[in-house]
Tab-separated table of C-alpha atoms in Angstrom:
chain	number	residue	atom	x	y	z
A	817	MET	CA	4.927	233.401	177.645
A	818	ASN	CA	1.934	235.500	177.266
A	819	MET	CA	2.624	239.100	178.118
A	820	THR	CA	0.034	241.965	178.156
A	821	ASP	CA	0.587	245.142	176.247
A	822	GLU	CA	1.393	247.033	179.442
A	823	GLN	CA	4.163	244.318	180.217
A	824	TYR	CA	5.652	244.538	176.614
A	825	GLU	CA	5.563	248.348	177.130
A	826	ARG	CA	7.792	247.958	180.242
A	827	ILE	CA	10.161	245.574	178.388
A	828	ALA	CA	10.299	247.925	175.524
A	829	ARG	CA	11.318	250.800	177.797
A	830	TYR	CA	13.826	248.481	179.459
A	831	LEU	CA	15.478	247.499	175.956
A	832	ASP	CA	15.502	251.139	175.021
A	833	GLY	CA	17.707	251.846	178.025
A	834	GLU	CA	15.243	253.569	180.299
A	835	GLU	CA	14.788	252.926	183.884
A	836	VAL	CA	11.686	250.943	184.535
A	837	SER	CA	9.962	251.111	188.025
A	838	PRO	CA	9.112	248.791	189.592
A	839	PRO	CA	11.902	246.532	187.984
A	840	LEU	CA	11.012	243.884	185.362
A	841	SER	CA	9.859	240.589	186.790
A	842	ALA	CA	11.824	237.224	186.110
A	843	GLU	CA	9.229	236.493	183.405
A	844	GLU	CA	9.661	239.932	181.746
A	845	LEU	CA	13.408	239.634	181.859
A	846	ALA	CA	13.231	236.268	180.239
A	847	VAL	CA	11.297	237.911	177.311
A	848	ALA	CA	13.552	240.858	177.092
A	849	GLU	CA	16.506	238.517	176.885
A	850	GLU	CA	14.914	236.274	174.233
A	851	ILE	CA	14.216	239.358	172.052
A	852	GLY	CA	17.835	240.511	172.481
A	853	GLN	CA	19.217	237.135	171.499
A	854	ALA	CA	16.989	236.820	168.568
A	855	GLU	CA	18.068	240.232	167.190
A	856	THR	CA	21.602	239.264	167.686
A	857	LYS	CA	21.160	236.105	165.667
A	858	LEU	CA	19.751	238.033	162.750
A	859	THR	CA	22.838	240.254	162.716
A	860	GLY	CA	24.692	238.343	160.177
A	861	LEU	CA	21.837	237.198	158.227
A	862	LEU	CA	19.879	240.383	157.155
A	863	ASP	CA	23.028	242.215	156.060
A	864	VAL	CA	23.370	242.674	152.200
A	865	ALA	CA	26.532	243.900	150.519
A	866	LEU	CA	25.877	247.120	148.546
A	867	PRO	CA	26.894	246.591	144.859
A	868	ALA	CA	29.567	248.949	143.714
A	869	ALA	CA	27.603	249.976	140.717
A	870	ALA	CA	24.583	251.071	142.938
A	871	GLU	CA	26.610	253.041	145.145
A	872	ASP	CA	28.482	254.755	142.314
A	873	ARG	CA	25.081	255.569	140.687
A	874	ALA	CA	23.650	256.848	143.940
A	875	LYS	CA	26.820	258.956	144.578
A	876	ARG	CA	26.687	260.454	140.875
A	877	ARG	CA	22.866	261.385	141.432
A	878	ALA	CA	23.350	262.989	144.600
A	879	VAL	CA	26.411	264.959	143.627
A	880	ALA	CA	24.635	266.189	140.413
A	881	ALA	CA	21.589	267.153	142.569
A	882	MET	CA	23.611	269.087	144.967
A	883	ALA	CA	25.444	270.900	141.914
A	884	GLY	CA	21.986	271.490	140.795
A	885	ARG	CA	20.996	273.149	143.844
A	886	ARG	CA	24.118	275.419	143.956
A	887	ARG	CA	23.317	276.498	140.502
A	888	ALA	CA	19.736	277.118	141.476
A	889	SER	CA	20.857	279.180	144.578
A	890	ARG	CA	23.176	281.385	142.428
A	891	VAL	CA	20.401	282.094	139.789
A	892	GLY	CA	18.178	282.763	142.777
A	893	ARG	CA	20.729	285.186	144.468
A	894	ALA	CA	21.375	287.060	141.133
A	895	PHE	CA	17.529	287.311	140.700
A	896	GLY	CA	17.327	288.698	144.205
A	897	VAL	CA	19.919	291.182	143.609
A	898	GLY	CA	18.338	292.284	140.299
A	899	LEU	CA	15.029	292.578	142.323
A	900	SER	CA	16.620	294.587	144.808
A	901	ILE	CA	18.054	297.076	142.219
A	902	ALA	CA	14.632	297.386	140.442
A	903	SER	CA	13.047	298.140	143.913
A	904	ALA	CA	15.544	300.763	144.822
A	905	ALA	CA	15.210	302.408	141.369
A	906	ALA	CA	11.528	302.476	141.751
A	907	VAL	CA	11.943	304.043	145.396
A	908	LEU	CA	14.412	306.489	144.017
A	909	LEU	CA	11.966	307.507	141.129
A	910	PHE	CA	9.045	307.957	143.537
A	911	ALA	CA	11.409	310.037	145.908
A	912	VAL	CA	12.376	312.357	143.167
A	913	ASN	CA	8.697	313.009	141.918
A	914	ILE	CA	7.836	313.883	145.595
A	915	TRP	CA	10.862	316.144	145.677
A	916	ARG	CA	9.941	317.794	142.404
A	917	GLU	CA	6.249	318.420	143.524
A	918	THR	CA	7.325	319.660	146.817
A	919	PHE	CA	10.054	322.107	145.743
A	920	ARG	CA	8.645	322.989	142.386
A	921	PRO	CA	9.684	326.724	141.500
A	922	PRO	CA	6.416	328.998	141.929
A	923	THR	CA	6.730	330.273	138.177
A	924	GLN	CA	5.899	327.049	136.806
A	925	GLU	CA	2.189	326.099	136.075
A	926	PRO	CA	0.661	323.835	138.784
A	927	PRO	CA	-0.553	320.616	137.690
A	928	THR	CA	-4.285	320.385	136.743
A	929	PRO	CA	-6.421	319.210	139.544
A	930	VAL	CA	-8.907	316.618	139.259
A	931	VAL	CA	-11.907	319.058	139.992
A	932	SER	CA	-11.753	322.330	138.296
A	933	THR	CA	-10.648	325.071	140.809
A	934	ASN	CA	-13.399	327.439	139.550
A	935	VAL	CA	-16.121	325.115	140.805
A	936	TRP	CA	-14.659	325.263	144.326
A	937	VAL	CA	-14.276	328.998	144.157
A	938	LYS	CA	-17.873	329.505	143.090
A	939	ALA	CA	-19.051	327.061	145.722
A	940	MET	CA	-17.167	328.930	148.424
A	941	GLN	CA	-18.504	332.329	147.053
A	942	ILE	CA	-22.007	330.989	147.375
A	943	GLY	CA	-21.242	329.805	150.885
A	944	ASP	CA	-20.162	333.238	151.866
A	945	ASN	CA	-23.098	335.073	150.558
A	946	ASP	CA	-25.032	336.108	153.698
A	947	GLU	CA	-28.383	336.727	152.003
A	948	PHE	CA	-28.377	333.252	150.548
A	949	ALA	CA	-27.547	331.712	153.809
A	950	ILE	CA	-30.461	333.718	155.563
A	951	GLU	CA	-32.801	332.476	153.072
A	952	LEU	CA	-31.666	328.942	153.510
A	953	ASP	CA	-31.913	329.145	157.289
A	954	ILE	CA	-35.597	330.313	157.237
A	955	LEU	CA	-36.438	327.421	154.837
A	956	ALA	CA	-34.718	324.800	156.871
A	957	GLU	CA	-36.686	326.260	159.828
A	958	GLN	CA	-39.956	326.034	158.071
A	959	LEU	CA	-39.442	322.365	157.006
A	960	ASP	CA	-38.363	321.498	160.528
A	961	THR	CA	-41.718	323.004	161.984
A	962	GLU	CA	-43.842	321.330	159.330
A	963	GLU	CA	-42.036	317.855	159.880
A	964	ALA	CA	-42.831	318.342	163.516
A	965	GLU	CA	-46.578	318.823	162.810
A	966	ILE	CA	-46.527	315.799	160.674
A	967	VAL	CA	-45.502	313.632	163.490
A	968	ASP	CA	-48.248	315.040	165.814
A	969	LEU	CA	-51.090	314.746	163.288
A	970	THR	CA	-52.595	311.638	161.660
A	971	ILE	CA	-53.935	312.191	158.393
A	972	ALA	CA	-56.060	309.760	156.663
A	973	ASP	CA	-55.323	309.193	153.075
A	974	SER	CA	-58.967	310.088	152.111
A	975	SER	CA	-59.171	313.225	153.924
A	976	PRO	CA	-59.718	316.448	152.109
A	977	ALA	CA	-57.152	319.166	151.766
A	978	THR	CA	-56.515	320.931	154.916
A	979	GLY	CA	-54.783	324.146	155.784
A	980	PHE	CA	-51.764	322.168	156.760
A	981	ASP	CA	-51.566	320.571	153.364
A	982	ASN	CA	-51.907	323.922	151.693
A	983	SER	CA	-49.111	325.311	153.691
A	984	MET	CA	-46.901	322.284	152.812
A	985	GLU	CA	-47.725	322.623	149.174
A	986	TYR	CA	-46.831	326.345	149.337
A	987	LEU	CA	-43.622	325.501	151.123
A	988	GLN	CA	-42.526	322.838	148.640
A	989	GLU	CA	-43.180	325.233	145.748
A	990	SER	CA	-41.092	327.904	147.478
A	991	VAL	CA	-38.180	325.528	147.685
A	992	ASP	CA	-38.466	324.373	144.234
A	993	LYS	CA	-38.627	327.903	142.976
A	994	PHE	CA	-35.666	328.931	145.266
A	995	TRP	CA	-33.446	325.907	143.812
A	996	ASP	CA	-34.475	326.531	140.271
A	997	THR	CA	-33.491	329.953	140.395
A	998	ASN	CA	-30.315	329.749	142.234
A	999	THR	CA	-28.940	326.456	140.550
A	1000	ILE	CA	-29.431	328.122	137.251
A	1001	THR	CA	-27.478	331.104	138.338
A	1002	ILE	CA	-24.517	328.826	139.683
A	1003	SER	CA	-24.486	326.766	136.565
A	1004	GLU	CA	-24.281	329.817	134.212
A	1005	GLU	CA	-21.525	331.503	136.526
A	1006	ILE	CA	-19.415	328.386	136.239
B	919	MET	CA	30.712	256.957	162.185
B	920	GLU	CA	31.773	258.580	165.402
B	921	THR	CA	29.088	261.250	166.909
B	922	GLU	CA	31.314	264.129	166.567
B	923	GLN	CA	32.739	263.294	163.102
B	924	LEU	CA	29.053	262.633	161.932
B	925	ARG	CA	27.933	266.095	163.277
B	926	LYS	CA	31.050	267.724	161.293
B	927	THR	CA	30.219	265.722	158.071
B	928	ILE	CA	26.735	266.791	158.261
B	929	GLU	CA	27.585	270.435	158.696
B	930	LYS	CA	29.829	270.146	155.680
B	931	VAL	CA	27.057	268.474	153.658
B	932	GLN	CA	24.634	271.348	154.672
B	933	ALA	CA	27.364	273.827	153.478
B	934	GLY	CA	27.142	271.927	150.099
B	935	ASP	CA	30.426	269.850	150.324
B	936	THR	CA	30.041	266.825	148.136
B	937	VAL	CA	32.928	264.997	149.424
B	938	ALA	CA	31.340	265.043	152.761
B	939	TYR	CA	28.082	263.781	151.249
B	940	GLU	CA	30.094	260.877	149.513
B	941	ALA	CA	31.451	260.177	153.061
B	942	LEU	CA	28.056	260.003	154.418
B	943	LEU	CA	26.866	257.674	151.758
B	944	ALA	CA	30.007	255.386	152.157
B	945	ALA	CA	29.091	255.127	156.028
B	946	TYR	CA	25.224	254.542	155.539
B	947	GLY	CA	24.857	253.373	151.974
B	948	SER	CA	25.298	249.704	152.841
B	949	ARG	CA	22.824	249.727	155.601
B	950	LEU	CA	20.270	251.706	153.584
B	951	TYR	CA	20.779	249.145	150.661
B	952	GLY	CA	20.337	246.251	152.938
B	953	TYR	CA	17.296	247.764	154.609
B	954	PHE	CA	15.762	248.523	150.979
B	955	TYR	CA	16.624	245.027	149.553
B	956	ARG	CA	15.121	243.121	152.641
B	957	ALA	CA	12.103	245.397	152.641
B	958	THR	CA	11.249	244.936	149.081
B	959	GLY	CA	12.897	241.725	148.179
B	960	HIS	CA	14.372	242.912	144.910
B	961	HIS	CA	17.825	244.387	144.164
B	962	HIS	CA	16.389	246.660	141.455
B	963	ASP	CA	13.951	248.165	143.827
B	964	ALA	CA	16.654	248.510	146.545
B	965	GLU	CA	18.990	250.414	144.034
B	966	ASP	CA	16.064	252.556	142.878
B	967	LEU	CA	15.280	253.483	146.354
B	968	LEU	CA	18.814	253.975	147.404
B	969	SER	CA	19.037	256.711	144.598
B	970	GLU	CA	15.748	258.220	145.670
B	971	CYS	CA	16.774	258.288	149.331
B	972	THR	CA	20.053	259.947	148.454
B	973	LEU	CA	18.288	262.678	146.604
B	974	ARG	CA	15.796	263.109	149.390
B	975	LEU	CA	18.833	263.557	151.783
B	976	VAL	CA	20.156	266.467	149.506
B	977	ARG	CA	16.875	268.160	149.664
B	978	THR	CA	16.172	267.503	153.363
B	979	LEU	CA	19.513	267.421	155.133
B	980	LYS	CA	19.556	271.326	155.356
B	981	ASN	CA	16.479	271.109	157.622
B	982	TYR	CA	18.281	268.366	159.768
B	983	ASP	CA	18.480	269.364	163.397
B	984	ASP	CA	21.545	267.910	165.163
B	985	ARG	CA	19.708	267.711	168.454
B	986	GLY	CA	17.780	264.597	167.015
B	987	ARG	CA	19.714	261.074	166.307
B	988	PHE	CA	20.806	261.052	162.703
B	989	GLU	CA	20.295	257.473	161.959
B	990	PRO	CA	16.550	257.200	163.157
B	991	TRP	CA	15.956	260.383	161.066
B	992	LEU	CA	17.533	259.005	158.004
B	993	PHE	CA	15.751	255.589	158.325
B	994	ARG	CA	12.422	257.398	158.916
B	995	ILE	CA	12.955	258.743	155.386
B	996	ALA	CA	13.921	255.385	154.079
B	997	ALA	CA	10.766	253.802	155.769
B	998	ASN	CA	8.445	256.345	154.101
B	999	LEU	CA	9.973	255.568	150.672
B	1000	VAL	CA	9.557	251.941	151.183
B	1001	ARG	CA	6.017	252.501	152.268
B	1002	ASP	CA	5.281	254.537	149.099
B	1003	ARG	CA	7.026	251.858	147.040
B	1004	ILE	CA	4.904	249.038	148.512
B	1005	ARG	CA	1.770	251.019	148.303
B	1006	ARG	CA	2.543	251.731	144.554
B	1007	SER	CA	3.416	248.069	143.861
B	1008	LYS	CA	0.024	246.969	145.165
B	1009	THR	CA	-1.630	249.043	142.596
B	1010	ARG	CA	0.645	248.478	139.775
B	1011	PRO	CA	2.342	245.031	139.748
B	1012	ARG	CA	5.895	245.183	138.585
B	1013	PRO	CA	6.945	242.887	135.788
B	1014	ILE	CA	9.789	240.526	136.866
B	1015	SER	CA	12.278	239.123	134.370
B	1016	LEU	CA	14.071	235.907	135.283
B	1017	SER	CA	16.818	236.430	132.481
B	1018	VAL	CA	17.515	240.257	132.825
B	1019	GLU	CA	20.811	240.611	134.595
B	1020	ASP	CA	21.600	243.278	137.154
B	1021	ASP	CA	24.692	245.256	137.614
B	1022	ASN	CA	26.535	242.561	139.251
B	1023	GLY	CA	25.580	240.209	136.356
B	1024	LYS	CA	23.128	238.206	138.367
B	1025	SER	CA	19.616	237.359	137.032
B	1026	PHE	CA	16.644	236.685	139.228
B	1027	ALA	CA	16.705	233.113	138.027
B	1028	ALA	CA	20.140	232.731	139.686
B	1029	GLU	CA	18.703	233.754	142.973
B	1030	LEU	CA	16.131	230.817	143.001
B	1031	PRO	CA	17.235	227.847	145.148
B	1032	GLY	CA	17.866	224.648	143.526
B	1033	ASP	CA	16.720	221.248	144.629
B	1034	CYS	CA	20.254	220.003	145.660
B	1035	PRO	CA	22.258	221.520	148.438
B	1036	ALA	CA	24.731	224.164	147.231
B	1037	ALA	CA	28.148	222.960	146.504
B	1038	ASP	CA	30.398	225.948	147.384
B	1039	ALA	CA	30.327	228.686	149.811
B	1040	ASN	CA	28.851	231.455	147.482
B	1041	ALA	CA	25.914	229.372	146.593
B	1042	LEU	CA	25.373	228.457	149.988
B	1043	ALA	CA	25.455	232.046	150.915
B	1044	ALA	CA	22.934	232.994	148.069
B	1045	GLU	CA	20.883	230.042	149.418
B	1046	ALA	CA	20.966	231.387	153.161
B	1047	SER	CA	20.021	234.786	151.691
B	1048	TRP	CA	17.152	233.334	149.613
B	1049	GLU	CA	15.835	231.399	152.789
B	1050	VAL	CA	16.045	234.648	154.906
B	1051	ARG	CA	14.114	236.475	152.078
B	1052	GLN	CA	11.547	233.833	152.397
B	1053	ALA	CA	11.313	233.983	156.221
B	1054	MET	CA	11.130	237.613	156.112
B	1055	GLU	CA	8.373	237.506	153.346
B	1056	SER	CA	6.251	235.266	155.752
B	1057	LEU	CA	5.913	238.234	158.107
B	1058	ASP	CA	3.175	240.708	157.816
B	1059	GLU	CA	4.351	244.206	156.439
B	1060	PRO	CA	4.354	245.885	159.594
B	1061	THR	CA	6.159	243.571	161.480
B	1062	ARG	CA	8.836	243.158	158.785
B	1063	GLN	CA	9.350	246.817	158.654
B	1064	MET	CA	9.790	247.030	162.401
B	1065	ILE	CA	12.355	244.350	162.635
B	1066	LEU	CA	14.239	245.842	159.647
B	1067	LEU	CA	14.170	249.382	161.092
B	1068	ARG	CA	15.354	248.016	164.237
B	1069	HIS	CA	18.314	246.076	162.677
B	1070	PHE	CA	19.375	248.567	159.997
B	1071	GLY	CA	18.156	251.951	161.389
B	1072	ASP	CA	19.272	251.161	165.095
B	1073	MET	CA	15.977	252.586	166.066
B	1074	SER	CA	14.660	252.249	169.502
B	1075	PHE	CA	11.315	250.654	170.015
B	1076	LYS	CA	9.906	254.121	171.009
B	1077	GLU	CA	11.109	255.523	167.791
B	1078	ILE	CA	9.551	252.595	165.799
B	1079	ALA	CA	6.413	253.032	167.534
B	1080	LYS	CA	6.410	256.589	166.565
B	1081	VAL	CA	7.090	255.807	162.867
B	1082	PHE	CA	4.111	253.281	162.848
B	1083	GLU	CA	1.867	255.365	165.018
B	1084	CYS	CA	1.436	252.267	167.167
B	1085	PRO	CA	1.533	251.818	170.991
B	1086	LEU	CA	4.800	250.947	172.458
B	1087	GLY	CA	3.538	247.593	173.954
B	1088	THR	CA	2.046	246.732	170.714
B	1089	THR	CA	4.944	247.345	168.733
B	1090	LEU	CA	7.345	245.245	170.879
B	1091	ALA	CA	4.639	242.501	171.030
B	1092	LYS	CA	4.794	242.421	167.094
B	1093	VAL	CA	8.434	242.230	167.014
B	1094	HIS	CA	8.631	239.719	169.577
B	1095	ARG	CA	6.180	237.405	167.564
B	1096	GLY	CA	7.903	238.229	164.450
B	1097	LEU	CA	11.312	237.369	165.844
B	1098	ALA	CA	9.900	234.136	166.979
B	1099	LYS	CA	8.219	233.271	163.681
B	1100	LEU	CA	11.566	234.037	161.869
B	1101	ARG	CA	13.605	231.789	164.174
B	1102	LYS	CA	11.256	229.003	163.616
B	1103	ILE	CA	11.331	229.133	159.791
B	1104	LEU	CA	15.199	229.593	159.730
B	1105	GLU	CA	15.789	226.740	162.214
B	1106	ALA	CA	13.283	224.364	160.096
B	1107	ASN	CA	15.293	225.368	157.024
B	1108	SER	CA	18.770	224.775	158.608
B	1109	SER	CA	17.544	221.286	159.624
B	1110	ASN	CA	17.152	220.456	155.942
B	1111	HIS	CA	20.798	221.140	155.320
B	1112	VAL	CA	23.960	219.564	156.735
B	1113	GLY	CA	24.675	222.650	158.636
B	1114	TYR	CA	23.033	226.245	158.631
B	1115	ALA	CA	25.043	228.713	156.722
B	1116	VAL	CA	25.546	232.129	158.287
B	1117	PRO	CA	27.194	234.659	155.980
B	1118	ALA	CA	29.942	236.428	157.824
B	1119	GLY	CA	30.557	240.269	157.165
B	1120	ASN	CA	33.504	239.454	154.864
B	1121	GLY	CA	31.384	237.426	152.412
B	1122	GLU	CA	32.597	233.972	153.688
B	1123	VAL	CA	30.227	231.343	155.070
B	1124	LYS	CA	30.450	229.878	158.401
B	1125	LEU	CA	29.095	226.478	158.678
């Protein structure tokens, strides 16, 4: 009997105990029965007695493996507990340090900061100097004006020096002079 | 093993109960061994694979989900082990000794059939076993495995199709053709003897 794959699939579902719709044809049922009978005939032929030694060996290995897993599990748990204790100790140490920094008595010396405090104090003092700030504002204003003129003018590389060039040069010199003077002053004070 | 009893046994094994594990082996060891033997054709391989399978079971049983059926799950593991073993044996031929005895005191030579019909029941049973083995070896590898998994693993055709990643219809077609071939070979062999020997479950032979 030649069956198609679709028919075999229907028979397989039937043999697996599923409901097949539409029901199997007489031909399909005959194949299903043939397969069932052939399988029944094999029942006594394929079975092999398990040798006692093989069974014992398999049991021994399995039991040993289970014992090994239990041991590993215990070691793992112990390691886990150890790790937890170490983590807890680290957290505690960190918390104590934070507490000490927060509630440190005022009489004690403060910790040395990464940047010297003097630098910041001087910088703030310079920032608060009104005269200095006014000079900076004037220079910044001049720079802005000159830059705006540069945008409007197109100057050829080969062009002779103009009044604009001269004023730019003068301005640059003024800026350099200003920074030379004030930088030295700041360095010396620090 | 009854479904409820099996569920409880598996739970105990998952909790690390070795006695429960032994009970599980007692229930399935014989079928696993039979499958391994018929799949490989060698007692040594079958014994090795049984040991490997039990170890694999120790490792994987904790992940077993009881919603599925245990036997197909167990025999899927077994089928993978057999597949690996066969793949390895193809690249690395195993030596066979005719004289080395196995744990039962039987040598490979003792399994070979003689020219004359066997004179006693045990020899006849061995002869029948040898003929079954030869008949099984005449099948192609997937078909043999499918028939064995169906017999020993009590797997449905759908489950077998899944293991072999094969369409359901094709799976049954292979099994059908394989069973027909087996029947033909075994019937031809039985006609050469006075009567065909069928070993019963208790080791006796029915003629």
